[in-house]
Amino acid sequence: MNPNFKREDAGQPPSLHAPYASTVPRSPRQPLVRIPHTLTETTGPSNAWPRLMGGAMADLTTQHKAMPQGQRIIVSGRVLDEDGRPVPNTVMEIWQANAAGRYIHKKDQWDAPLDPNFTGAGRVITDDEGRYQFVSIRPGAYPWGNHHNAWRPAHIHLSLLGPAFATRLVTQMYFPDDPLIEIDPIANAVPLPYRQRLVSRFDIETTKPNWALGYLFDVVLRGRDQTPFEDDHHA
Amino acid sequence: MHDQVNPAPRLDNQDPVLFGQTPSQTVGPFFHYGLPWKGCADLIGDSEIGARPELFPAEHYVLASPTAKGEVAGEPIVIEGAVLDADGKAVSDAMIEIWQADAAGRYVDGSSHSGFIGWGRASTGEDGVYRFVTIRPGRVDDQQAPHIAIGVFGRGVIKRLATRLYFEDDAANAADPILALVPAERRQTLIARKVGQAWRFDIVLQGDRETVFFDI
């Protein structure tokens, strides 16, 4: 039998965070119904990801004719579970704005230049030790309509499947020393100190001389839980 | 030389004292060129449904088509529904994911190299509607009625909302252990109904007909 996974920890944000205005009409008001983990929650497509999505695209700077504008970066780290064990062979999907803070998306109305050499979409797979690495450019900050003079801090969207339906995670990685994090309603939906789990660290060891700045970002997915659900005793 | 650098002024991702689950964040409104690959909502065929290529230039559609699926056993079905907010307005920037067993009730072993996987993704359109083509799943673990696990993402959705779809005409629903945990008066929000050729399953994020979401 597949073991259960642990539940949310204290660092997960609530669905309703009123300073992020669009959560107000889009978050449930009824309490969530807690259910045991069945085979449905403890399984997932795991190794089947290449058949689903295709192969890795670990360099976002070489998808077009020339190098994109902006500061080249190398983002690397590990995908781990809550017990510190590596999560190997799992997919991390990546998307982001360009160096000017503009998304290659028709609904992005921010008046900053598009870059024909930058899409901003990628995908990596963790190795046997849960390690991943991708090359991109540092995204820019951009304004949004949440409130007067609202600006999103520079961020990279990350999407992970992990081993099971229960471990699915979509998150955003931020950059150190970005003053916009302090005033961003999305980052601050996560209570402190846990918000800081989303802030990457600049790393001189993974910085490549005369080529790219290195940032470290580990992703921690839910771990295995040996504690049975209370109703399991009746099974 | 680098060990003389001042320490970071505040905690970050790499500090052991903060180690724990990475917090969830919204997919935002601009995920369409980054998450839905070609055909991600067609679990049995080779159509390209699920993505919205009209939202970005063709040369930036870098997400590849999946490999051919081959013959898939089971009854083909279409699942469709609208994602609606508290005011009944269509949510045109949501993304739905599904995970399901095959027709025999088995979750697929990812190490196999062909056939049905049971995992899909679909963007909602301007009308808030998502659509999947898949097969009707079988009963799972001899206890659960046929069902499909659903994850809801979107702008304004900070963390995935998890729910399940059951089929209106299935006698096994009455004894399903998960449905039994749902207050009777809300159970119908988890039941897809046959409308024309499709199974209709609206997802209401808030309000009178609010869909039951699970703490999993």
Coordinates of C-alpha atoms in Angstrom, one line a residue:
Chain A
M1 CA 0.0 0.0 0.0
N2 CA 1.2 3.5 -0.8
P3 CA 2.0 5.5 2.4
N4 CA 0.1 8.7 3.0
F5 CA 1.6 12.1 2.6
K6 CA 1.9 14.8 5.2
R7 CA -0.6 17.6 5.2
E8 CA 0.0 21.3 4.7
D9 CA 2.4 22.9 7.1
A10 CA 2.2 26.4 8.7
G11 CA 3.9 28.0 5.8
Q12 CA 1.2 27.4 3.3
P13 CA -0.9 30.6 2.5
P14 CA -4.7 30.7 3.0
S15 CA -6.8 30.7 -0.2
L16 CA -8.3 34.0 0.9
H17 CA -5.8 36.9 1.2
A18 CA -7.8 40.1 0.8
P19 CA -4.9 42.3 -0.1
Y20 CA -4.6 40.2 -3.2
A21 CA -7.9 41.4 -4.5
S22 CA -8.8 38.6 -6.9
T23 CA -8.7 36.0 -4.2
V24 CA -11.9 37.6 -2.7
P25 CA -14.3 36.3 -5.3
R26 CA -12.2 33.2 -6.2
S27 CA -11.7 31.5 -2.8
P28 CA -14.1 29.1 -1.2
R29 CA -16.1 30.2 1.9
Q30 CA -17.2 26.7 2.9
P31 CA -14.7 24.7 5.0
L32 CA -12.6 22.2 3.1
V33 CA -13.7 18.6 3.6
R34 CA -10.8 16.7 5.0
I35 CA -10.4 13.3 3.3
P36 CA -8.0 10.4 3.9
H37 CA -5.4 9.7 1.3
T38 CA -6.6 6.9 -1.0
L39 CA -4.8 5.4 -4.0
T40 CA -6.0 8.5 -6.0
E41 CA -4.1 10.9 -3.8
T42 CA -0.9 8.8 -3.3
T43 CA -0.3 8.1 -7.0
G44 CA 0.7 10.3 -9.9
P45 CA 2.1 10.2 -13.4
S46 CA 5.7 10.3 -12.0
N47 CA 8.0 8.7 -14.6
A48 CA 5.5 9.3 -17.4
W49 CA 6.2 13.1 -17.6
P50 CA 8.3 12.9 -20.8
R51 CA 5.5 11.1 -22.6
L52 CA 3.1 13.7 -21.4
M53 CA 5.0 16.9 -22.0
G54 CA 8.1 16.1 -24.0
G55 CA 11.8 16.5 -23.2
A56 CA 13.7 18.9 -21.0
M57 CA 14.2 22.6 -22.1
A58 CA 16.8 23.7 -19.5
D59 CA 18.2 26.7 -21.3
L60 CA 15.7 29.5 -21.8
T61 CA 18.3 31.7 -23.5
T62 CA 18.8 29.5 -26.6
Q63 CA 15.3 29.0 -27.9
H64 CA 15.5 31.6 -30.6
K65 CA 17.9 33.2 -33.1
A66 CA 20.0 35.2 -30.7
M67 CA 20.6 35.7 -27.0
P68 CA 17.8 37.5 -25.2
Q69 CA 18.3 40.9 -23.5
G70 CA 19.1 41.0 -19.9
Q71 CA 21.2 39.5 -17.1
R72 CA 22.0 35.9 -17.7
I73 CA 21.3 33.7 -14.6
I74 CA 21.8 30.1 -13.6
V75 CA 19.2 28.8 -11.1
S76 CA 20.0 25.5 -9.4
G77 CA 19.0 23.6 -6.3
R78 CA 17.4 20.4 -5.2
V79 CA 13.8 19.1 -4.9
L80 CA 13.4 17.5 -1.5
D81 CA 10.7 16.1 0.6
E82 CA 10.0 17.3 4.1
D83 CA 12.4 14.7 5.6
G84 CA 15.2 16.1 3.4
R85 CA 15.1 13.1 1.0
P86 CA 15.7 13.9 -2.6
V87 CA 12.8 13.7 -5.1
P88 CA 14.5 12.3 -8.2
N89 CA 13.2 12.3 -11.8
T90 CA 10.4 14.8 -11.2
V91 CA 9.5 17.6 -13.6
M92 CA 9.8 21.3 -12.8
E93 CA 8.1 23.6 -15.3
I94 CA 9.3 27.1 -15.5
W95 CA 7.8 30.3 -16.9
Q96 CA 8.6 34.0 -16.4
A97 CA 8.5 37.5 -17.8
N98 CA 11.5 38.9 -19.8
A99 CA 14.1 41.3 -18.5
A100 CA 11.8 44.3 -18.9
G101 CA 9.1 42.6 -16.9
R102 CA 6.9 41.8 -19.9
Y103 CA 5.3 38.4 -20.6
I104 CA 5.0 37.0 -24.1
H105 CA 1.2 37.0 -23.6
K106 CA -1.4 39.0 -25.5
K107 CA -3.2 40.0 -22.3
D108 CA -0.1 41.5 -20.7
Q109 CA -0.7 45.3 -21.2
W110 CA 2.5 46.5 -19.5
D111 CA 4.2 49.0 -21.8
A112 CA 7.6 47.4 -21.8
P113 CA 9.4 45.9 -24.8
L114 CA 8.9 42.3 -25.8
D115 CA 12.0 40.4 -26.7
P116 CA 11.8 38.3 -29.8
N117 CA 14.5 36.1 -28.5
F118 CA 12.9 35.2 -25.2
T119 CA 9.8 33.1 -24.6
G120 CA 10.3 32.5 -21.0
A121 CA 9.1 28.9 -20.8
G122 CA 11.3 25.9 -19.8
R123 CA 11.3 22.6 -18.1
V124 CA 13.9 20.5 -16.2
I125 CA 14.0 17.1 -14.6
T126 CA 15.6 16.3 -11.3
D127 CA 18.5 13.9 -11.2
D128 CA 19.0 10.9 -8.8
E129 CA 19.9 13.3 -6.0
G130 CA 17.0 15.6 -6.7
R131 CA 19.2 18.3 -8.3
Y132 CA 18.1 20.6 -11.1
Q133 CA 19.6 23.5 -13.0
F134 CA 18.3 25.9 -15.6
V135 CA 19.7 28.9 -17.4
S136 CA 17.6 32.0 -18.0
I137 CA 17.7 35.8 -17.7
R138 CA 16.7 37.7 -14.6
P139 CA 13.1 38.8 -15.1
G140 CA 12.1 42.4 -14.4
A141 CA 9.5 43.8 -12.0
Y142 CA 6.2 45.0 -13.5
P143 CA 3.2 46.9 -12.5
W144 CA -0.2 45.3 -12.1
G145 CA -3.7 46.5 -11.3
N146 CA -4.3 45.1 -7.8
H147 CA -4.1 48.5 -6.1
H148 CA -2.7 52.0 -6.8
N149 CA 1.0 51.8 -7.7
A150 CA 1.2 48.0 -7.3
W151 CA 4.4 46.3 -8.6
R152 CA 5.2 42.7 -8.6
P153 CA 8.7 41.8 -7.5
A154 CA 10.8 39.9 -10.0
H155 CA 9.9 36.3 -9.9
I156 CA 10.1 33.0 -11.8
H157 CA 7.0 30.7 -11.8
L158 CA 7.8 27.1 -10.9
S159 CA 5.4 24.1 -11.3
L160 CA 6.2 20.7 -9.8
L161 CA 4.4 17.4 -10.0
G162 CA 6.3 15.4 -7.4
P163 CA 5.5 11.7 -6.8
A164 CA 1.7 12.0 -6.3
F165 CA -1.5 14.0 -6.8
A166 CA -1.0 15.1 -3.1
T167 CA 2.4 16.6 -3.7
R168 CA 1.5 18.9 -6.6
L169 CA 2.9 22.4 -6.1
V170 CA 2.9 25.6 -8.1
T171 CA 5.0 28.4 -6.6
Q172 CA 7.1 31.5 -7.4
M173 CA 10.8 32.1 -6.8
Y174 CA 11.9 35.6 -5.8
F175 CA 15.3 37.3 -5.8
P176 CA 17.3 38.4 -2.7
D177 CA 17.3 42.1 -1.8
D178 CA 14.2 42.9 -3.8
P179 CA 12.4 45.7 -1.9
L180 CA 9.2 44.9 -3.8
I181 CA 8.8 41.6 -1.9
E182 CA 7.9 43.6 1.2
I183 CA 4.9 45.2 -0.4
D184 CA 3.7 42.4 -2.6
P185 CA 0.3 41.0 -1.7
I186 CA 1.0 37.7 -3.4
A187 CA 4.3 37.0 -1.7
N188 CA 2.8 38.2 1.6
A189 CA -0.1 35.8 1.4
V190 CA 2.6 33.5 3.0
P191 CA 3.1 34.5 6.6
L192 CA 6.5 35.4 7.9
P193 CA 9.0 33.9 8.4
Y194 CA 7.8 31.3 5.8
R195 CA 7.6 33.9 3.1
Q196 CA 11.4 33.9 3.0
R197 CA 11.3 30.2 1.9
L198 CA 10.5 31.8 -1.5
V199 CA 13.5 34.0 -1.7
S200 CA 16.5 32.5 -3.5
R201 CA 20.1 33.1 -2.5
F202 CA 22.8 34.6 -4.7
D203 CA 25.6 32.1 -4.8
I204 CA 29.2 32.9 -6.0
E205 CA 30.1 29.2 -6.2
T206 CA 27.5 28.5 -9.0
T207 CA 28.2 31.9 -10.6
K208 CA 30.2 31.4 -13.8
P209 CA 33.0 33.9 -14.3
N210 CA 32.3 36.3 -17.2
W211 CA 29.0 34.5 -18.0
A212 CA 26.1 34.3 -15.5
L213 CA 25.1 34.9 -11.9
G214 CA 24.1 31.9 -9.8
Y215 CA 21.0 31.6 -7.6
L216 CA 20.1 28.7 -5.3
F217 CA 16.6 27.6 -4.7
D218 CA 15.5 24.4 -3.2
V219 CA 11.9 23.2 -3.4
V220 CA 10.5 21.1 -0.6
L221 CA 7.5 18.9 -1.4
R222 CA 5.3 17.2 1.1
G223 CA 6.9 14.2 2.9
R224 CA 5.6 10.7 3.7
D225 CA 3.4 10.3 6.7
Q226 CA 3.3 7.1 8.7
T227 CA 0.5 8.4 10.9
P228 CA -2.8 6.8 9.8
F229 CA -5.8 9.0 9.1
E230 CA -8.2 8.7 12.1
D231 CA -10.9 7.0 10.0
D232 CA -8.5 4.4 8.8
H233 CA -9.1 2.4 12.0
H234 CA -12.5 1.5 10.7
A235 CA -11.3 0.1 7.5
Chain B
M1 CA 38.1 35.3 -0.3
H2 CA 34.4 34.8 -0.6
D3 CA 34.1 33.7 3.1
Q4 CA 34.6 37.4 4.0
V5 CA 31.4 38.4 2.4
N6 CA 28.8 39.7 4.9
P7 CA 26.0 37.2 5.7
A8 CA 22.6 37.8 4.1
P9 CA 20.6 40.3 6.1
R10 CA 17.6 38.1 6.5
L11 CA 16.5 34.4 6.2
D12 CA 16.1 32.9 2.8
N13 CA 15.4 29.7 1.0
Q14 CA 18.8 28.2 2.0
D15 CA 18.5 28.7 5.8
P16 CA 18.1 25.3 7.6
V17 CA 16.0 27.0 10.3
L18 CA 13.3 27.7 7.7
F19 CA 13.3 24.3 6.1
G20 CA 9.8 23.0 5.3
Q21 CA 7.2 22.9 2.6
T22 CA 7.7 25.4 -0.2
P23 CA 4.7 27.7 0.0
S24 CA 2.2 27.7 -2.9
Q25 CA 1.8 30.7 -5.1
T26 CA -0.8 31.5 -7.8
V27 CA -0.2 30.6 -11.4
G28 CA -1.2 34.2 -12.2
P29 CA -2.9 35.1 -15.5
F30 CA 0.0 34.5 -17.9
F31 CA 0.6 30.8 -17.6
H32 CA -0.7 29.9 -21.1
Y33 CA 2.6 29.7 -22.9
G34 CA 4.3 27.9 -20.0
L35 CA 2.1 25.1 -18.8
P36 CA -0.5 23.8 -21.2
W37 CA 1.4 21.8 -23.9
K38 CA -0.2 20.9 -27.2
G39 CA -2.9 18.3 -26.6
C40 CA -2.7 18.4 -22.8
A41 CA -6.5 18.0 -22.4
D42 CA -6.8 15.0 -24.8
L43 CA -5.8 11.9 -22.9
I44 CA -6.6 9.4 -25.6
G45 CA -6.1 11.1 -29.0
D46 CA -3.8 13.4 -30.9
S47 CA -5.8 16.7 -30.9
E48 CA -4.3 19.8 -29.5
I49 CA -7.0 20.8 -27.1
G50 CA -6.2 22.2 -23.7
A51 CA -3.9 25.0 -24.7
R52 CA -4.8 28.5 -25.9
P53 CA -2.2 29.3 -28.7
E54 CA -4.2 32.4 -29.6
L55 CA -2.8 34.1 -26.5
F56 CA 0.8 34.3 -27.7
P57 CA 2.8 34.4 -31.0
A58 CA 3.2 31.0 -32.7
E59 CA 7.0 31.2 -32.6
H60 CA 6.8 31.3 -28.9
Y61 CA 4.8 28.0 -28.7
V62 CA 7.8 26.1 -27.5
L63 CA 5.9 23.4 -25.6
A64 CA 6.2 20.2 -27.6
S65 CA 3.5 17.9 -28.6
P66 CA 3.4 14.7 -26.6
T67 CA 4.2 11.3 -28.1
A68 CA 1.4 9.3 -29.7
K69 CA -0.8 7.5 -27.2
G70 CA -1.8 4.5 -29.2
E71 CA -4.9 2.4 -28.6
V72 CA -6.6 3.1 -25.2
A73 CA -9.1 0.7 -23.8
G74 CA -12.4 2.0 -22.4
E75 CA -15.3 4.2 -23.1
P76 CA -14.3 7.6 -24.6
I77 CA -15.9 10.5 -22.8
V78 CA -15.9 14.3 -23.0
I79 CA -15.9 16.2 -19.7
E80 CA -16.6 19.9 -19.8
G81 CA -17.7 22.7 -17.5
A82 CA -17.4 26.3 -16.6
V83 CA -15.3 27.7 -13.8
L84 CA -17.3 30.4 -12.1
D85 CA -16.5 32.9 -9.4
A86 CA -18.6 34.3 -6.5
D87 CA -20.6 36.5 -8.8
G88 CA -21.3 33.7 -11.3
K89 CA -18.8 35.2 -13.7
A90 CA -16.8 33.0 -16.0
V91 CA -13.1 32.6 -14.9
S92 CA -11.3 32.9 -18.2
D93 CA -7.8 32.4 -16.7
A94 CA -8.1 29.2 -14.8
M95 CA -6.4 25.9 -15.4
I96 CA -7.8 22.5 -14.5
E97 CA -5.8 19.4 -14.0
I98 CA -7.1 15.9 -13.8
W99 CA -5.7 12.6 -12.5
Q100 CA -7.6 9.4 -13.0
A101 CA -7.5 5.6 -13.2
D102 CA -7.9 3.7 -16.4
A103 CA -11.0 1.8 -17.5
A104 CA -10.0 -1.1 -15.2
G105 CA -9.5 1.1 -12.2
R106 CA -5.7 1.0 -12.2
Y107 CA -3.5 4.0 -11.9
V108 CA -0.9 3.8 -14.6
D109 CA 2.6 2.7 -13.8
G110 CA 4.7 5.6 -15.3
S111 CA 7.4 3.2 -16.4
S112 CA 5.4 1.8 -19.2
H113 CA 6.1 3.3 -22.6
S114 CA 2.7 3.7 -24.3
G115 CA -1.0 4.1 -23.8
F116 CA -3.1 5.8 -21.3
I117 CA -1.5 7.9 -18.5
G118 CA -4.5 9.5 -16.9
W119 CA -3.1 12.9 -16.3
G120 CA -4.3 16.0 -18.1
R121 CA -4.5 19.8 -18.1
A122 CA -6.9 22.3 -19.7
S123 CA -7.0 26.1 -19.8
T124 CA -10.4 27.7 -19.5
G125 CA -11.6 29.8 -22.5
E126 CA -13.0 33.3 -22.5
D127 CA -16.3 31.7 -21.6
G128 CA -14.7 30.0 -18.5
V129 CA -15.2 26.6 -20.0
Y130 CA -12.6 23.8 -19.9
R131 CA -12.9 20.5 -21.8
F132 CA -11.2 17.1 -21.6
V133 CA -11.4 14.1 -23.8
T134 CA -10.6 10.9 -21.8
I135 CA -12.0 7.5 -20.9
R136 CA -14.4 6.7 -18.2
P137 CA -12.4 5.4 -15.2
G138 CA -13.2 2.1 -13.5
R139 CA -13.7 1.6 -9.8
V140 CA -10.6 2.1 -7.7
D141 CA -9.4 -0.2 -4.9
D142 CA -12.7 -2.1 -4.8
Q143 CA -14.2 0.5 -2.6
Q144 CA -14.3 3.8 -4.4
A145 CA -16.8 4.6 -7.1
P146 CA -15.3 5.7 -10.5
H147 CA -14.0 9.2 -10.1
I148 CA -11.6 11.8 -11.4
A149 CA -9.4 13.9 -9.1
I150 CA -9.4 17.5 -10.1
G151 CA -7.0 20.4 -9.3
V152 CA -8.1 24.0 -9.9
F153 CA -5.5 26.8 -10.5
G154 CA -5.9 30.4 -11.6
R155 CA -5.3 34.0 -11.1
G156 CA -6.5 34.7 -7.6
V157 CA -6.2 31.1 -6.6
I158 CA -3.2 31.1 -4.3
K159 CA -3.1 27.4 -3.8
R160 CA -4.6 24.5 -5.8
L161 CA -8.2 23.7 -5.0
A162 CA -8.7 20.0 -5.0
T163 CA -12.0 18.3 -5.8
R164 CA -13.4 15.2 -7.4
L165 CA -15.8 14.4 -10.2
Y166 CA -18.2 11.4 -9.9
F167 CA -20.6 10.2 -12.6
E168 CA -24.3 10.7 -12.1
D169 CA -25.4 7.3 -13.3
D170 CA -23.0 5.2 -11.2
A171 CA -24.6 3.0 -8.6
A172 CA -21.3 2.7 -6.7
N173 CA -21.6 6.4 -5.7
A174 CA -23.9 5.4 -2.8
A175 CA -21.2 3.4 -1.1
D176 CA -18.2 5.7 -2.0
P177 CA -16.2 6.4 1.2
I178 CA -15.1 9.9 0.1
L179 CA -18.6 11.0 -0.9
A180 CA -19.8 9.8 2.4
L181 CA -17.6 12.4 4.1
V182 CA -19.3 15.2 2.3
P183 CA -22.5 16.7 3.8
A184 CA -25.4 15.2 1.9
E185 CA -26.7 18.6 0.8
R186 CA -23.4 19.5 -0.9
R187 CA -22.7 16.1 -2.5
Q188 CA -24.4 17.1 -5.8
T189 CA -21.6 19.6 -6.5
L190 CA -19.3 16.6 -7.1
I191 CA -21.6 14.8 -9.5
A192 CA -21.1 15.3 -13.3
R193 CA -24.3 15.1 -15.4
K194 CA -24.7 13.9 -18.9
V195 CA -25.7 16.9 -21.1
G196 CA -25.8 15.9 -24.8
Q197 CA -22.6 14.0 -25.5
A198 CA -20.6 15.5 -22.7
W199 CA -20.3 15.1 -18.9
R200 CA -21.0 18.5 -17.5
F201 CA -19.1 19.5 -14.4
D202 CA -19.1 23.2 -13.4
I203 CA -16.7 24.3 -10.8
V204 CA -18.0 27.1 -8.6
L205 CA -15.3 28.8 -6.5
Q206 CA -17.6 30.5 -4.1
G207 CA -21.3 31.1 -3.4
D208 CA -24.6 29.2 -3.2
R209 CA -23.5 26.4 -5.4
E210 CA -19.9 26.4 -4.2
T211 CA -18.1 23.2 -5.2
V212 CA -16.9 21.0 -2.4
F213 CA -13.1 21.3 -2.1
F214 CA -11.0 18.8 -0.2
D215 CA -8.3 19.1 2.4
I216 CA -6.0 16.4 1.1

